[in-house]
GROMACS .gro file of C-alpha atoms in nm:
model
  390
    1UNK     CA    1   0.000   0.000   0.000
    2UNK     CA    2   0.301   0.225   0.047
    3UNK     CA    3   0.413   0.461  -0.230
    4UNK     CA    4   0.790   0.471  -0.192
    5UNK     CA    5   1.056   0.712  -0.303
    6UNK     CA    6   1.421   0.618  -0.281
    7UNK     CA    7   1.570   0.831  -0.005
    8UNK     CA    8   1.906   0.838  -0.185
    9UNK     CA    9   1.765   0.945  -0.521
   10UNK     CA   10   1.940   1.250  -0.655
   11UNK     CA   11   2.212   1.242  -0.385
   12UNK     CA   12   2.560   1.232  -0.541
   13UNK     CA   13   2.793   0.965  -0.406
   14UNK     CA   14   3.138   1.073  -0.290
   15UNK     CA   15   3.438   0.905  -0.446
   16UNK     CA   16   3.619   0.638  -0.248
   17UNK     CA   17   3.894   0.777  -0.028
   18UNK     CA   18   3.792   1.140  -0.071
   19UNK     CA   19   3.636   1.380   0.173
   20UNK     CA   20   3.374   1.629   0.067
   21UNK     CA   21   3.407   1.980   0.202
   22UNK     CA   22   3.108   2.080   0.409
   23UNK     CA   23   2.945   2.400   0.289
   24UNK     CA   24   2.720   2.593   0.528
   25UNK     CA   25   2.362   2.589   0.406
   26UNK     CA   26   2.150   2.897   0.363
   27UNK     CA   27   1.781   2.930   0.437
   28UNK     CA   28   1.586   2.843   0.126
   29UNK     CA   29   1.887   2.700  -0.059
   30UNK     CA   30   1.782   2.335  -0.021
   31UNK     CA   31   1.509   2.231  -0.261
   32UNK     CA   32   1.218   2.041  -0.104
   33UNK     CA   33   1.211   1.666  -0.168
   34UNK     CA   34   1.016   1.538  -0.469
   35UNK     CA   35   0.648   1.487  -0.390
   36UNK     CA   36   0.518   1.130  -0.429
   37UNK     CA   37   0.190   1.039  -0.586
   38UNK     CA   38  -0.124   1.097  -0.379
   39UNK     CA   39  -0.411   0.857  -0.339
   40UNK     CA   40  -0.692   1.041  -0.514
   41UNK     CA   41  -1.049   0.945  -0.605
   42UNK     CA   42  -1.189   1.288  -0.691
   43UNK     CA   43  -0.990   1.537  -0.896
   44UNK     CA   44  -0.992   1.911  -0.827
   45UNK     CA   45  -1.224   1.943  -1.125
   46UNK     CA   46  -1.473   1.706  -0.965
   47UNK     CA   47  -1.405   1.402  -1.185
   48UNK     CA   48  -1.430   1.059  -1.023
   49UNK     CA   49  -1.124   0.841  -1.074
   50UNK     CA   50  -1.034   0.492  -0.956
   51UNK     CA   51  -0.735   0.379  -0.754
   52UNK     CA   52  -0.606   0.020  -0.773
   53UNK     CA   53  -0.561  -0.016  -0.398
   54UNK     CA   54  -0.841   0.194  -0.252
   55UNK     CA   55  -1.185   0.142  -0.398
   56UNK     CA   56  -1.494   0.317  -0.269
   57UNK     CA   57  -1.858   0.261  -0.348
   58UNK     CA   58  -2.098   0.543  -0.260
   59UNK     CA   59  -2.459   0.631  -0.331
   60UNK     CA   60  -2.584   0.975  -0.433
   61UNK     CA   61  -2.749   1.003  -0.090
   62UNK     CA   62  -2.418   0.938   0.085
   63UNK     CA   63  -2.238   1.194  -0.129
   64UNK     CA   64  -2.503   1.456  -0.059
   65UNK     CA   65  -2.471   1.386   0.315
   66UNK     CA   66  -2.093   1.429   0.294
   67UNK     CA   67  -2.137   1.754   0.103
   68UNK     CA   68  -2.371   1.878   0.375
   69UNK     CA   69  -2.109   1.791   0.637
   70UNK     CA   70  -1.842   1.989   0.455
   71UNK     CA   71  -2.057   2.299   0.409
   72UNK     CA   72  -2.190   2.308   0.765
   73UNK     CA   73  -1.848   2.250   0.918
   74UNK     CA   74  -1.695   2.531   0.713
   75UNK     CA   75  -1.980   2.770   0.801
   76UNK     CA   76  -1.951   2.693   1.170
   77UNK     CA   77  -1.575   2.742   1.154
   78UNK     CA   78  -1.615   3.076   0.978
   79UNK     CA   79  -1.865   3.195   1.237
   80UNK     CA   80  -1.625   3.099   1.517
   81UNK     CA   81  -1.349   3.307   1.357
   82UNK     CA   82  -1.587   3.604   1.333
   83UNK     CA   83  -1.689   3.563   1.698
   84UNK     CA   84  -1.325   3.570   1.806
   85UNK     CA   85  -1.268   3.888   1.608
   86UNK     CA   86  -1.566   4.038   1.790
   87UNK     CA   87  -1.414   3.955   2.127
   88UNK     CA   88  -1.652   3.670   2.208
   89UNK     CA   89  -1.382   3.400   2.205
   90UNK     CA   90  -1.033   3.413   2.346
   91UNK     CA   91  -0.882   3.222   2.053
   92UNK     CA   92  -0.983   3.006   1.760
   93UNK     CA   93  -0.792   2.754   1.548
   94UNK     CA   94  -0.957   2.746   1.207
   95UNK     CA   95  -0.979   2.432   0.993
   96UNK     CA   96  -1.042   2.624   0.669
   97UNK     CA   97  -0.920   2.409   0.380
   98UNK     CA   98  -0.894   2.091   0.587
   99UNK     CA   99  -1.263   1.997   0.589
  100UNK     CA  100  -1.221   1.699   0.356
  101UNK     CA  101  -0.945   1.541   0.565
  102UNK     CA  102  -1.154   1.570   0.879
  103UNK     CA  103  -1.497   1.478   0.747
  104UNK     CA  104  -1.358   1.195   0.532
  105UNK     CA  105  -1.168   1.039   0.820
  106UNK     CA  106  -1.446   1.114   1.068
  107UNK     CA  107  -1.708   0.935   0.861
  108UNK     CA  108  -1.474   0.637   0.817
  109UNK     CA  109  -1.497   0.553   1.186
  110UNK     CA  110  -1.735   0.296   1.330
  111UNK     CA  111  -1.941   0.396   1.637
  112UNK     CA  112  -1.701   0.211   1.870
  113UNK     CA  113  -1.386   0.369   1.729
  114UNK     CA  114  -1.225   0.633   1.952
  115UNK     CA  115  -1.071   0.959   1.829
  116UNK     CA  116  -0.800   1.163   1.999
  117UNK     CA  117  -0.794   1.515   1.850
  118UNK     CA  118  -0.566   1.816   1.871
  119UNK     CA  119  -0.740   2.155   1.896
  120UNK     CA  120  -0.845   2.189   1.531
  121UNK     CA  121  -1.055   1.878   1.465
  122UNK     CA  122  -1.391   2.057   1.455
  123UNK     CA  123  -1.497   1.850   1.154
  124UNK     CA  124  -1.421   1.524   1.333
  125UNK     CA  125  -1.611   1.651   1.638
  126UNK     CA  126  -1.908   1.719   1.411
  127UNK     CA  127  -1.895   1.363   1.277
  128UNK     CA  128  -1.880   1.224   1.632
  129UNK     CA  129  -2.189   1.418   1.736
  130UNK     CA  130  -2.027   1.688   1.950
  131UNK     CA  131  -2.236   2.007   1.962
  132UNK     CA  132  -2.035   2.298   1.814
  133UNK     CA  133  -2.133   2.513   2.111
  134UNK     CA  134  -1.940   2.279   2.338
  135UNK     CA  135  -1.627   2.345   2.135
  136UNK     CA  136  -1.682   2.718   2.151
  137UNK     CA  137  -1.746   2.707   2.524
  138UNK     CA  138  -1.390   2.591   2.575
  139UNK     CA  139  -1.245   2.869   2.358
  140UNK     CA  140  -1.468   3.119   2.538
  141UNK     CA  141  -1.334   2.994   2.869
  142UNK     CA  142  -1.660   2.880   3.025
  143UNK     CA  143  -1.588   2.506   3.019
  144UNK     CA  144  -1.302   2.263   2.977
  145UNK     CA  145  -1.480   2.074   2.699
  146UNK     CA  146  -1.850   2.033   2.751
  147UNK     CA  147  -1.892   1.683   2.613
  148UNK     CA  148  -1.851   1.340   2.766
  149UNK     CA  149  -1.557   1.172   2.586
  150UNK     CA  150  -1.682   0.824   2.669
  151UNK     CA  151  -2.027   0.902   2.529
  152UNK     CA  152  -1.899   1.048   2.203
  153UNK     CA  153  -1.584   0.834   2.172
  154UNK     CA  154  -1.413   1.165   2.108
  155UNK     CA  155  -1.150   1.276   2.354
  156UNK     CA  156  -1.123   1.631   2.484
  157UNK     CA  157  -0.916   1.872   2.276
  158UNK     CA  158  -0.543   1.855   2.345
  159UNK     CA  159  -0.350   2.181   2.339
  160UNK     CA  160  -0.010   2.028   2.422
  161UNK     CA  161   0.142   1.948   2.083
  162UNK     CA  162   0.160   1.577   2.007
  163UNK     CA  163   0.079   1.433   2.349
  164UNK     CA  164  -0.256   1.293   2.233
  165UNK     CA  165  -0.072   1.037   2.019
  166UNK     CA  166   0.059   0.875   2.337
  167UNK     CA  167  -0.288   0.880   2.490
  168UNK     CA  168  -0.429   0.720   2.176
  169UNK     CA  169  -0.162   0.451   2.171
  170UNK     CA  170  -0.223   0.364   2.535
  171UNK     CA  171  -0.596   0.345   2.476
  172UNK     CA  172  -0.540   0.123   2.172
  173UNK     CA  173  -0.318  -0.107   2.378
  174UNK     CA  174  -0.603  -0.132   2.628
  175UNK     CA  175  -0.845  -0.224   2.350
  176UNK     CA  176  -0.616  -0.514   2.258
  177UNK     CA  177  -0.615  -0.641   2.615
  178UNK     CA  178  -0.995  -0.611   2.631
  179UNK     CA  179  -1.031  -0.807   2.308
  180UNK     CA  180  -1.262  -0.543   2.159
  181UNK     CA  181  -1.321  -0.509   1.785
  182UNK     CA  182  -1.252  -0.136   1.778
  183UNK     CA  183  -0.974   0.092   1.659
  184UNK     CA  184  -0.831   0.429   1.758
  185UNK     CA  185  -0.738   0.729   1.547
  186UNK     CA  186  -0.495   0.998   1.663
  187UNK     CA  187  -0.491   1.335   1.487
  188UNK     CA  188  -0.189   1.561   1.468
  189UNK     CA  189  -0.025   1.808   1.232
  190UNK     CA  190   0.297   1.816   1.037
  191UNK     CA  191   0.459   2.031   1.306
  192UNK     CA  192   0.367   1.781   1.577
  193UNK     CA  193   0.538   1.506   1.379
  194UNK     CA  194   0.868   1.656   1.496
  195UNK     CA  195   0.774   1.611   1.862
  196UNK     CA  196   0.929   1.336   2.069
  197UNK     CA  197   0.587   1.229   2.197
  198UNK     CA  198   0.475   1.140   1.846
  199UNK     CA  199   0.784   0.933   1.775
  200UNK     CA  200   0.752   0.757   2.111
  201UNK     CA  201   0.390   0.677   2.024
  202UNK     CA  202   0.505   0.531   1.693
  203UNK     CA  203   0.749   0.306   1.877
  204UNK     CA  204   0.501   0.179   2.136
  205UNK     CA  205   0.224   0.129   1.879
  206UNK     CA  206   0.452  -0.072   1.655
  207UNK     CA  207   0.606  -0.288   1.927
  208UNK     CA  208   0.270  -0.365   2.088
  209UNK     CA  209   0.087  -0.396   1.755
  210UNK     CA  210  -0.170  -0.148   1.880
  211UNK     CA  211  -0.487  -0.090   1.671
  212UNK     CA  212  -0.424   0.280   1.615
  213UNK     CA  213  -0.424   0.497   1.303
  214UNK     CA  214  -0.199   0.800   1.315
  215UNK     CA  215  -0.369   1.063   1.099
  216UNK     CA  216  -0.139   1.352   1.013
  217UNK     CA  217  -0.298   1.653   0.850
  218UNK     CA  218   0.000   1.795   0.668
  219UNK     CA  219  -0.123   2.147   0.600
  220UNK     CA  220   0.239   2.236   0.513
  221UNK     CA  221   0.284   2.503   0.776
  222UNK     CA  222   0.372   2.445   1.143
  223UNK     CA  223   0.270   2.800   1.230
  224UNK     CA  224   0.539   2.981   1.026
  225UNK     CA  225   0.771   2.692   0.943
  226UNK     CA  226   0.720   2.498   0.615
  227UNK     CA  227   0.732   2.121   0.611
  228UNK     CA  228   1.064   2.104   0.427
  229UNK     CA  229   1.229   2.263   0.730
  230UNK     CA  230   1.100   1.979   0.947
  231UNK     CA  231   1.168   1.668   0.741
  232UNK     CA  232   1.396   1.558   0.459
  233UNK     CA  233   1.146   1.290   0.353
  234UNK     CA  234   0.768   1.291   0.312
  235UNK     CA  235   0.600   1.240   0.648
  236UNK     CA  236   0.421   0.917   0.554
  237UNK     CA  237   0.757   0.749   0.484
  238UNK     CA  238   0.856   0.779   0.849
  239UNK     CA  239   0.624   0.489   0.924
  240UNK     CA  240   0.855   0.238   0.756
  241UNK     CA  241   1.129   0.318   1.004
  242UNK     CA  242   0.898   0.212   1.287
  243UNK     CA  243   0.779  -0.102   1.112
  244UNK     CA  244   0.430  -0.021   0.991
  245UNK     CA  245   0.275   0.105   0.665
  246UNK     CA  246   0.230   0.467   0.564
  247UNK     CA  247  -0.001   0.612   0.299
  248UNK     CA  248  -0.020   0.962   0.155
  249UNK     CA  249  -0.365   1.076   0.049
  250UNK     CA  250  -0.499   1.388  -0.117
  251UNK     CA  251  -0.624   1.569   0.193
  252UNK     CA  252  -0.859   1.787  -0.013
  253UNK     CA  253  -1.034   1.482  -0.157
  254UNK     CA  254  -1.301   1.375   0.090
  255UNK     CA  255  -1.365   1.045  -0.089
  256UNK     CA  256  -0.998   0.945  -0.087
  257UNK     CA  257  -0.970   1.038   0.281
  258UNK     CA  258  -1.277   0.827   0.353
  259UNK     CA  259  -1.148   0.525   0.161
  260UNK     CA  260  -0.792   0.534   0.295
  261UNK     CA  261  -0.894   0.592   0.657
  262UNK     CA  262  -1.156   0.317   0.639
  263UNK     CA  263  -0.890   0.078   0.510
  264UNK     CA  264  -0.640   0.190   0.776
  265UNK     CA  265  -0.889   0.144   1.061
  266UNK     CA  266  -0.987  -0.202   0.932
  267UNK     CA  267  -0.618  -0.290   0.898
  268UNK     CA  268  -0.556  -0.187   1.260
  269UNK     CA  269  -0.866  -0.350   1.410
  270UNK     CA  270  -0.784  -0.678   1.234
  271UNK     CA  271  -0.467  -0.723   1.439
  272UNK     CA  272  -0.224  -0.593   1.178
  273UNK     CA  273  -0.098  -0.303   1.387
  274UNK     CA  274  -0.078   0.072   1.331
  275UNK     CA  275  -0.093   0.277   1.011
  276UNK     CA  276   0.027   0.628   0.937
  277UNK     CA  277  -0.197   0.831   0.706
  278UNK     CA  278  -0.060   1.160   0.578
  279UNK     CA  279  -0.339   1.379   0.444
  280UNK     CA  280  -0.162   1.626   0.218
  281UNK     CA  281  -0.370   1.942   0.245
  282UNK     CA  282  -0.333   2.316   0.302
  283UNK     CA  283  -0.421   2.553   0.581
  284UNK     CA  284  -0.614   2.825   0.398
  285UNK     CA  285  -0.630   3.056   0.697
  286UNK     CA  286  -0.412   3.147   0.992
  287UNK     CA  287  -0.268   2.895   1.235
  288UNK     CA  288  -0.490   3.053   1.499
  289UNK     CA  289  -0.656   3.392   1.524
  290UNK     CA  290  -0.336   3.524   1.686
  291UNK     CA  291  -0.137   3.448   1.371
  292UNK     CA  292  -0.077   3.650   1.052
  293UNK     CA  293   0.014   3.410   0.769
  294UNK     CA  294   0.083   3.695   0.525
  295UNK     CA  295   0.411   3.752   0.711
  296UNK     CA  296   0.563   3.419   0.609
  297UNK     CA  297   0.392   3.280   0.297
  298UNK     CA  298   0.314   3.409  -0.050
  299UNK     CA  299  -0.037   3.494  -0.167
  300UNK     CA  300   0.029   3.302  -0.491
  301UNK     CA  301   0.053   2.982  -0.288
  302UNK     CA  302  -0.286   3.045  -0.133
  303UNK     CA  303  -0.444   3.121  -0.471
  304UNK     CA  304  -0.308   2.797  -0.617
  305UNK     CA  305  -0.463   2.593  -0.337
  306UNK     CA  306  -0.800   2.764  -0.375
  307UNK     CA  307  -0.829   2.573  -0.703
  308UNK     CA  308  -0.814   2.248  -0.502
  309UNK     CA  309  -1.094   2.345  -0.264
  310UNK     CA  310  -1.253   2.030  -0.114
  311UNK     CA  311  -1.610   2.162  -0.119
  312UNK     CA  312  -1.600   2.294  -0.473
  313UNK     CA  313  -1.473   1.967  -0.617
  314UNK     CA  314  -1.749   1.761  -0.453
  315UNK     CA  315  -2.011   2.014  -0.558
  316UNK     CA  316  -1.885   1.997  -0.917
  317UNK     CA  317  -1.906   1.618  -0.907
  318UNK     CA  318  -2.261   1.617  -0.770
  319UNK     CA  319  -2.382   1.868  -1.027
  320UNK     CA  320  -2.204   1.693  -1.316
  321UNK     CA  321  -2.365   1.360  -1.228
  322UNK     CA  322  -2.708   1.519  -1.182
  323UNK     CA  323  -2.721   1.419  -0.814
  324UNK     CA  324  -2.765   1.771  -0.676
  325UNK     CA  325  -2.980   2.049  -0.815
  326UNK     CA  326  -2.997   2.414  -0.714
  327UNK     CA  327  -3.276   2.346  -0.469
  328UNK     CA  328  -3.058   2.102  -0.276
  329UNK     CA  329  -2.758   2.336  -0.279
  330UNK     CA  330  -2.973   2.625  -0.157
  331UNK     CA  331  -3.122   2.413   0.120
  332UNK     CA  332  -2.777   2.320   0.250
  333UNK     CA  333  -2.674   2.683   0.239
  334UNK     CA  334  -2.984   2.784   0.432
  335UNK     CA  335  -2.916   2.516   0.692
  336UNK     CA  336  -2.561   2.641   0.733
  337UNK     CA  337  -2.692   2.990   0.802
  338UNK     CA  338  -2.928   2.852   1.066
  339UNK     CA  339  -2.635   2.676   1.229
  340UNK     CA  340  -2.431   2.997   1.226
  341UNK     CA  341  -2.717   3.190   1.385
  342UNK     CA  342  -2.759   2.927   1.658
  343UNK     CA  343  -2.387   2.933   1.729
  344UNK     CA  344  -2.375   3.312   1.734
  345UNK     CA  345  -2.667   3.346   1.972
  346UNK     CA  346  -2.556   3.053   2.186
  347UNK     CA  347  -2.207   3.188   2.243
  348UNK     CA  348  -2.327   3.534   2.341
  349UNK     CA  349  -2.570   3.395   2.597
  350UNK     CA  350  -2.335   3.143   2.760
  351UNK     CA  351  -2.337   3.191   3.139
  352UNK     CA  352  -2.007   3.249   3.313
  353UNK     CA  353  -1.904   2.960   3.538
  354UNK     CA  354  -1.858   3.003   3.909
  355UNK     CA  355  -1.489   3.055   3.997
  356UNK     CA  356  -1.535   2.787   4.263
  357UNK     CA  357  -1.583   2.535   3.979
  358UNK     CA  358  -1.205   2.522   3.941
  359UNK     CA  359  -1.195   2.301   4.251
  360UNK     CA  360  -1.429   2.043   4.099
  361UNK     CA  361  -1.310   1.729   3.918
  362UNK     CA  362  -0.948   1.778   4.022
  363UNK     CA  363  -0.950   1.427   4.167
  364UNK     CA  364  -1.192   1.143   4.104
  365UNK     CA  365  -1.267   1.129   4.476
  366UNK     CA  366  -1.254   1.389   4.750
  367UNK     CA  367  -0.919   1.534   4.852
  368UNK     CA  368  -0.846   1.702   5.185
  369UNK     CA  369  -0.618   1.971   5.045
  370UNK     CA  370  -0.859   2.066   4.765
  371UNK     CA  371  -1.146   2.080   5.015
  372UNK     CA  372  -0.941   2.309   5.236
  373UNK     CA  373  -0.850   2.539   4.948
  374UNK     CA  374  -1.214   2.556   4.838
  375UNK     CA  375  -1.324   2.655   5.187
  376UNK     CA  376  -1.056   2.927   5.202
  377UNK     CA  377  -1.162   3.066   4.866
  378UNK     CA  378  -1.531   3.069   4.955
  379UNK     CA  379  -1.456   3.250   5.281
  380UNK     CA  380  -1.246   3.503   5.092
  381UNK     CA  381  -1.517   3.562   4.830
  382UNK     CA  382  -1.781   3.597   5.102
  383UNK     CA  383  -1.585   3.882   5.259
  384UNK     CA  384  -1.671   4.109   4.965
  385UNK     CA  385  -1.993   4.308   4.931
  386UNK     CA  386  -2.282   4.073   4.863
  387UNK     CA  387  -2.094   3.779   5.011
  388UNK     CA  388  -2.155   3.562   4.705
  389UNK     CA  389  -1.916   3.347   4.511
  390UNK     CA  390  -1.940   3.460   4.151
   0.00000   0.00000   0.00000
């Protein structure tokens, strides 16, 4: 399943008995490695193509449902960015441009499969049934993630870069011991792939044959650093060094992401061990709302990737095949506006939590020190006018 590129291709060999003088490199002087072929089932123009290793059968109804997912997720994400700009959220990490990677992989999971996200997997959260308002509550600072991970099989967002891959691997190892027929998927970005936690997770998953899929959304920018400054080889090829397969998929092709992730999860749950999926995509917006991407990347790059937009290519396919008319497209657009309005109104009316809530859920059971600190805080708050903990 692996598309390989010889790591020594294009590297001149030094003559026997000679020593090559080392020349200091300059930023930008080293050309990026050649890009291998992507697994693709839907071209940027919306044409359906076949792949010898990853087949996918879909109905028009399923494709329309996927299109709806993409549109609603993007509209919600855009509304969240606007709310942050209006001062309603402290921060927001947009997924703009990465909807296909997230919806495709999210819809590939079975109900029992467990996902471990970073802080940008809003599309996966949508597929796992997490209310968008719960995501926004965390970025507004009124909750720590308002959903039950065990109910949704979707872990709380992880801000620490890469640590969720270790959590996912440990959970997958537990699944093996339980004898369950489930798999785990761990999401991370190209920048996180340089973290020690991720490489440690690769080692443990491989050695223990854990049923985990490592899903890397390579959006080509780890904040302001391009991928070629992080790795001399394509990210998916790192898997071979740890002893498991890697696949690179067109991350803007929702059908390819669905097919590859479905295969990877089945591969893992069948006792064959982990898989690394690299979804080659592009971050159309800023890393977060505190970032200005115009300071480190060219506008021409952005314009080129707009032609590969994941929503436009699926829409073109649906219209070309006669599976979506204007009435359907308008209805999805109207639904997305309703979602945006609900999100907008819901965020602005979220109640502030009690400061005393910080003492809750610190330990599974009661703890004498926490109880003492709570009592001290409540006495302190009661000393103010009104005597109420707010």
